[in-house]
PDB file of C-alpha atoms in Angstrom:
ATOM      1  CA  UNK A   1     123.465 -20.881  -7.483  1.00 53.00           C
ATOM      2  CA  UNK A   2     120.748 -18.344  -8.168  1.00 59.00           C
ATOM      3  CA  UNK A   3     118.207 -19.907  -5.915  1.00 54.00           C
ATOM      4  CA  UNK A   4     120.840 -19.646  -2.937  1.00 60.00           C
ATOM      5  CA  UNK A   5     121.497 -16.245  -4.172  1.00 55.00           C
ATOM      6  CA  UNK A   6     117.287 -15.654  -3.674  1.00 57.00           C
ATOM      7  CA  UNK A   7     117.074 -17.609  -0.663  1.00 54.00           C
ATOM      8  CA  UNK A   8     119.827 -15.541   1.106  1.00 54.00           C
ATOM      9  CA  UNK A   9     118.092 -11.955  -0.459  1.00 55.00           C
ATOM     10  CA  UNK A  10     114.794 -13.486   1.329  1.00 50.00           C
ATOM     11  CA  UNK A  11     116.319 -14.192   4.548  1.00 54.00           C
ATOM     12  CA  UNK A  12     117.824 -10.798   5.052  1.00 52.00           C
ATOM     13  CA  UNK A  13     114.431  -8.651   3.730  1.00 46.00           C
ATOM     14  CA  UNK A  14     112.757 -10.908   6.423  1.00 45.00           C
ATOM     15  CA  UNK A  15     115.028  -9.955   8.919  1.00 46.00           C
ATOM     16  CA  UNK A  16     114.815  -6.565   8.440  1.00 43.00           C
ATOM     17  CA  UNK A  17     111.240  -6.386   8.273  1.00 44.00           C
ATOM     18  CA  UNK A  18     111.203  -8.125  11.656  1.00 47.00           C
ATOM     19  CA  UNK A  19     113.531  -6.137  12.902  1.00 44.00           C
ATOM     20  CA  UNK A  20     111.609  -2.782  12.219  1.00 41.00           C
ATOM     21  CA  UNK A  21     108.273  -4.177  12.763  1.00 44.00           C
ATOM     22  CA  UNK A  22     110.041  -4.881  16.727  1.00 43.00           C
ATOM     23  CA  UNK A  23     111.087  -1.641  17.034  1.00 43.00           C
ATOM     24  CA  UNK A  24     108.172  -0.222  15.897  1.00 43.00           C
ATOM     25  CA  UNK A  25     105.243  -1.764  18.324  1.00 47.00           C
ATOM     26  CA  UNK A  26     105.260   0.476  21.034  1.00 51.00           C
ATOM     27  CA  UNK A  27     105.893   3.903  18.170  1.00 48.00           C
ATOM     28  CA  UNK A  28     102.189   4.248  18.184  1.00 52.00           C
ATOM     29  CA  UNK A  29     101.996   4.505  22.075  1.00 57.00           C
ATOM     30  CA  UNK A  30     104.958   7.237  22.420  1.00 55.00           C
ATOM     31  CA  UNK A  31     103.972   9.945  19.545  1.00 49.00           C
ATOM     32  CA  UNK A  32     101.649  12.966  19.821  1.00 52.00           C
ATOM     33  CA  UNK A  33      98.847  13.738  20.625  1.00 69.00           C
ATOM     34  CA  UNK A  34      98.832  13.620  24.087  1.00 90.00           C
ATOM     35  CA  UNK A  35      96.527  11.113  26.010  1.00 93.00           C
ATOM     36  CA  UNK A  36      93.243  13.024  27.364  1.00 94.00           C
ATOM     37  CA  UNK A  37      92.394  10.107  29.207  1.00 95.00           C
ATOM     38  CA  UNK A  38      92.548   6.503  29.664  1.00 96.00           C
ATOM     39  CA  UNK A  39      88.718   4.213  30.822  1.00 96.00           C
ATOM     40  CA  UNK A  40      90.102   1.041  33.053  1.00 96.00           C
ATOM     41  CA  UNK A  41      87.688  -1.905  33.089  1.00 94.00           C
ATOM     42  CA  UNK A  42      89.248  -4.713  35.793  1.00 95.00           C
ATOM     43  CA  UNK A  43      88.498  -7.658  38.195  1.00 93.00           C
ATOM     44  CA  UNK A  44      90.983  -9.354  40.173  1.00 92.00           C
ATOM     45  CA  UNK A  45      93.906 -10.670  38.052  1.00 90.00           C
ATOM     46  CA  UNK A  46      93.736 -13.661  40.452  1.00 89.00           C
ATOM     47  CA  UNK A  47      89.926 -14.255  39.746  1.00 88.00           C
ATOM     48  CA  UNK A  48      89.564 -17.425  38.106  1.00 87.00           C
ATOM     49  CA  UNK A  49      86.865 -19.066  35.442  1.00 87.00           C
ATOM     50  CA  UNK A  50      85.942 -22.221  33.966  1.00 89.00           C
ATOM     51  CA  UNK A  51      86.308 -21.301  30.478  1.00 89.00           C
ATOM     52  CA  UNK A  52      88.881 -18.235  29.065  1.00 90.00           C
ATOM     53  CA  UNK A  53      87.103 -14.894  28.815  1.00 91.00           C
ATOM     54  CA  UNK A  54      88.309 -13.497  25.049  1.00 90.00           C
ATOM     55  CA  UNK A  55      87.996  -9.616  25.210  1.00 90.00           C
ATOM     56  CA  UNK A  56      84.663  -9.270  23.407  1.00 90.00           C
ATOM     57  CA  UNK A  57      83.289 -10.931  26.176  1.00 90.00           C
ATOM     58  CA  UNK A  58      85.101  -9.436  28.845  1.00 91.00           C
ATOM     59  CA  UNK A  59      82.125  -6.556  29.532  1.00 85.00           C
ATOM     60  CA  UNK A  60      79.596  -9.075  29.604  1.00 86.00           C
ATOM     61  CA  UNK A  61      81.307 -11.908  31.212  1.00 84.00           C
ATOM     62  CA  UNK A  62      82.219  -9.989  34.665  1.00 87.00           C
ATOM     63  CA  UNK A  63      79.279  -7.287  34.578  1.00 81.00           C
ATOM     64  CA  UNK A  64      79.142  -7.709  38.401  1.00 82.00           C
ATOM     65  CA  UNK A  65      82.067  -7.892  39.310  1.00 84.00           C
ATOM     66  CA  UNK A  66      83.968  -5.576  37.223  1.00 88.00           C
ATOM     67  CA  UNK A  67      85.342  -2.337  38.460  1.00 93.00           C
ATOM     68  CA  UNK A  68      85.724   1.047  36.810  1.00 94.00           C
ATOM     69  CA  UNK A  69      88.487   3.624  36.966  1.00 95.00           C
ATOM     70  CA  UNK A  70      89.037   6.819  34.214  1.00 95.00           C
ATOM     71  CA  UNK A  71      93.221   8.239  35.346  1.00 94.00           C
ATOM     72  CA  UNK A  72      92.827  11.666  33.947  1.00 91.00           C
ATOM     73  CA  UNK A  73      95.477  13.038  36.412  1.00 92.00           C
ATOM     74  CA  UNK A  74      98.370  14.169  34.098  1.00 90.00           C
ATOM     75  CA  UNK A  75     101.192  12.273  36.479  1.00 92.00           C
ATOM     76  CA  UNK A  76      99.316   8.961  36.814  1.00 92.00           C
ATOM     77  CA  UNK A  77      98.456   9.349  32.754  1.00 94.00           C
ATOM     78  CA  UNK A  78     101.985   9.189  32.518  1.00 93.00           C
ATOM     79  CA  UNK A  79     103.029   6.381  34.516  1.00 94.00           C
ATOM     80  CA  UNK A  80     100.654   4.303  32.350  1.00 94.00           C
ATOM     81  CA  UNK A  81     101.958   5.111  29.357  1.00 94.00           C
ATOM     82  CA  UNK A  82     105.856   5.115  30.393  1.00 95.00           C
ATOM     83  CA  UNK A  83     105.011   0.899  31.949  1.00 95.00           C
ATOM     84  CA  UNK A  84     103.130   0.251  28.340  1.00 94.00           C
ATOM     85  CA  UNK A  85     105.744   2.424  26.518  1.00 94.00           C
ATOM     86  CA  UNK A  86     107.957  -0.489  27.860  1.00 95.00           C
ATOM     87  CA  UNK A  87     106.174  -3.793  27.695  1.00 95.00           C
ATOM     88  CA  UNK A  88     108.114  -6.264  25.918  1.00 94.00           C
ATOM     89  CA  UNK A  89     106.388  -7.659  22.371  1.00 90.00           C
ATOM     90  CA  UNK A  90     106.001 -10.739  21.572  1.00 89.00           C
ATOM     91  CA  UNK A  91     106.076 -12.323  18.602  1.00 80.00           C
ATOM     92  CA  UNK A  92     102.751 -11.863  16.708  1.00 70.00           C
ATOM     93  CA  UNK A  93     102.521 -15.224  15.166  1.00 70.00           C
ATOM     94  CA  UNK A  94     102.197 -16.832  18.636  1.00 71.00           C
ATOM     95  CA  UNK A  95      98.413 -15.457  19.474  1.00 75.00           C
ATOM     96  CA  UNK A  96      98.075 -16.659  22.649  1.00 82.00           C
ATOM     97  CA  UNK A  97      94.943 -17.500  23.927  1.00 85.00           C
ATOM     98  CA  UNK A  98      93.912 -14.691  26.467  1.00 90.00           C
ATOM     99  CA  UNK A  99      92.008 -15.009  29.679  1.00 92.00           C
ATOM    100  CA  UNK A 100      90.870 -11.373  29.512  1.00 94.00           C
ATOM    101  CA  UNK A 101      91.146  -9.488  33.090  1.00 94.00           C
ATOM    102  CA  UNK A 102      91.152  -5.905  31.674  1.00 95.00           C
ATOM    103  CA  UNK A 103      90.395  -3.705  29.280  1.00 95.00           C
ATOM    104  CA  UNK A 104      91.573  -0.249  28.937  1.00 96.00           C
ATOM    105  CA  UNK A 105      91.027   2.545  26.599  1.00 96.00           C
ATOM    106  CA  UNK A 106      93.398   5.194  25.931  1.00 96.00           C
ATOM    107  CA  UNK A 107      91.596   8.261  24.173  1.00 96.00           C
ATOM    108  CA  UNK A 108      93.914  11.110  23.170  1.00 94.00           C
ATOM    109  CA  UNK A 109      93.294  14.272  22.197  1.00 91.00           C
ATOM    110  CA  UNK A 110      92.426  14.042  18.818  1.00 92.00           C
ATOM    111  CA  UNK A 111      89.830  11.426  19.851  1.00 91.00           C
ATOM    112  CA  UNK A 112      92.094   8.192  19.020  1.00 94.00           C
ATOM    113  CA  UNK A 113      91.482   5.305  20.832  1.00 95.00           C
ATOM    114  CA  UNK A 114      93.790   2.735  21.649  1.00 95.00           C
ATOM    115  CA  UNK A 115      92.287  -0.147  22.903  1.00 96.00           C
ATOM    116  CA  UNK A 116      94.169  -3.185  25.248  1.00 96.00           C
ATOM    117  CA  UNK A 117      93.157  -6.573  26.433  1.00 96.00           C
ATOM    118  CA  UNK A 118      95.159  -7.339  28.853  1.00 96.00           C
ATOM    119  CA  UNK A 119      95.386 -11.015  31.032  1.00 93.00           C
ATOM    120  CA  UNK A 120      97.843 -11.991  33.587  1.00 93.00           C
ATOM    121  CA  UNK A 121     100.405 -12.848  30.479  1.00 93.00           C
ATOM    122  CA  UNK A 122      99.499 -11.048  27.568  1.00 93.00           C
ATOM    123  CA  UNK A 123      98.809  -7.770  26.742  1.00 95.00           C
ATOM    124  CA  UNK A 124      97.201  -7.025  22.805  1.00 93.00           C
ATOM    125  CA  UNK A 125      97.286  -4.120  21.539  1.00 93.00           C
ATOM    126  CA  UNK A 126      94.124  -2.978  18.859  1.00 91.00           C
ATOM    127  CA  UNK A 127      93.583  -6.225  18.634  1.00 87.00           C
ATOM    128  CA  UNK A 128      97.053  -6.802  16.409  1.00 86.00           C
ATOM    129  CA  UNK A 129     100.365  -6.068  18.608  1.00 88.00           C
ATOM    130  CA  UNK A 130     101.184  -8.683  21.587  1.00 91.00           C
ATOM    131  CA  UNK A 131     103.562  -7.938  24.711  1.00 94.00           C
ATOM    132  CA  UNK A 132     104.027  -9.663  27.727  1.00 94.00           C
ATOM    133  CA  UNK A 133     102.064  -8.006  30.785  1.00 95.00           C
ATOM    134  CA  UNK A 134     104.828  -6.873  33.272  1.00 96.00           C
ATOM    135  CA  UNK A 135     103.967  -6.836  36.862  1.00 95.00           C
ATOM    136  CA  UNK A 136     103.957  -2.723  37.050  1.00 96.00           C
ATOM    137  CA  UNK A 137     100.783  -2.824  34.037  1.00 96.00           C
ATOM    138  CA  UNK A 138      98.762  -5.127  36.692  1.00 95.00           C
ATOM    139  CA  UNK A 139      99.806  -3.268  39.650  1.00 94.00           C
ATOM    140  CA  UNK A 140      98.983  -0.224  38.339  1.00 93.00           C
ATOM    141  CA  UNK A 141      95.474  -1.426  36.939  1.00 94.00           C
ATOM    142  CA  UNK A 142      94.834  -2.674  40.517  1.00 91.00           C
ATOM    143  CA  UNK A 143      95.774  -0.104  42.349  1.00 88.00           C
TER     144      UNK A 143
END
């Protein structure tokens, strides 16, 4: 009876942790300070490759073809962050293997740098937080 009594104490502390750790993977996108600029490093979401290109070796892997673009206007700053403000996570434990078509900094104010590797799928945030790349994050990287 006591183990039952543990198991069910167990289930419910995991839930909750779950729970908050869902609710809490976009927090670090939507507090202060404010977002001074954000570095876009793309090819072609379409672009394909023999082998999956991780993001370590995204830089190196399309030096030619990669294209650069820095949104320091305040009104396209914001339409970033509201479309990654609202990607949907994913469950961490999955890890999906990415196929790295972008890479995008976001430096704010008080020199903070969150990093993304984003693929036609996935998105990964700091290399630790997972979301599903919506259509609007790779039209907007594209654009």
């Amino acid at each position: 009876m006591r183990l039952n009594n543990i198991k069910k104490i167990l289930i419910i502390v995991l839930l909750v942790l779950g729970t908050l750790v869902f609710q809490g993977a976009n927090s670090c996108l939507k507090t202060e300070p404010s977002v001074s600029r954000i570095d876009i490093s793309y090819v072609p979401f379409d672009v394909t490759t023999i082998v999956n290109v991780n993001c370590d070796t995204f830089l190196s892997g399309f030096k030619e073809i990669k294209k650069k673009k820095t949104l320091i206007d305040s009104v396209q700053k914001k339409e970033f962050m509201d479309i990654v403000n609202n990607l949907d996570s994913i469950n961490n434990a999955e890890r999906p293997i990415m196929d790295t078509r972008a890479t995008i900094d976001v430096i704010k104010s008080n020199g903070e740098v969150l990093h993304f590797c984003i693929d036609r799928f996935y998105t990964i945030l700091n290399d630790s937080i997972y979301f599903k790349t919506s259509e609007e994050l790779r039209n907007i990287i594209e654009r």
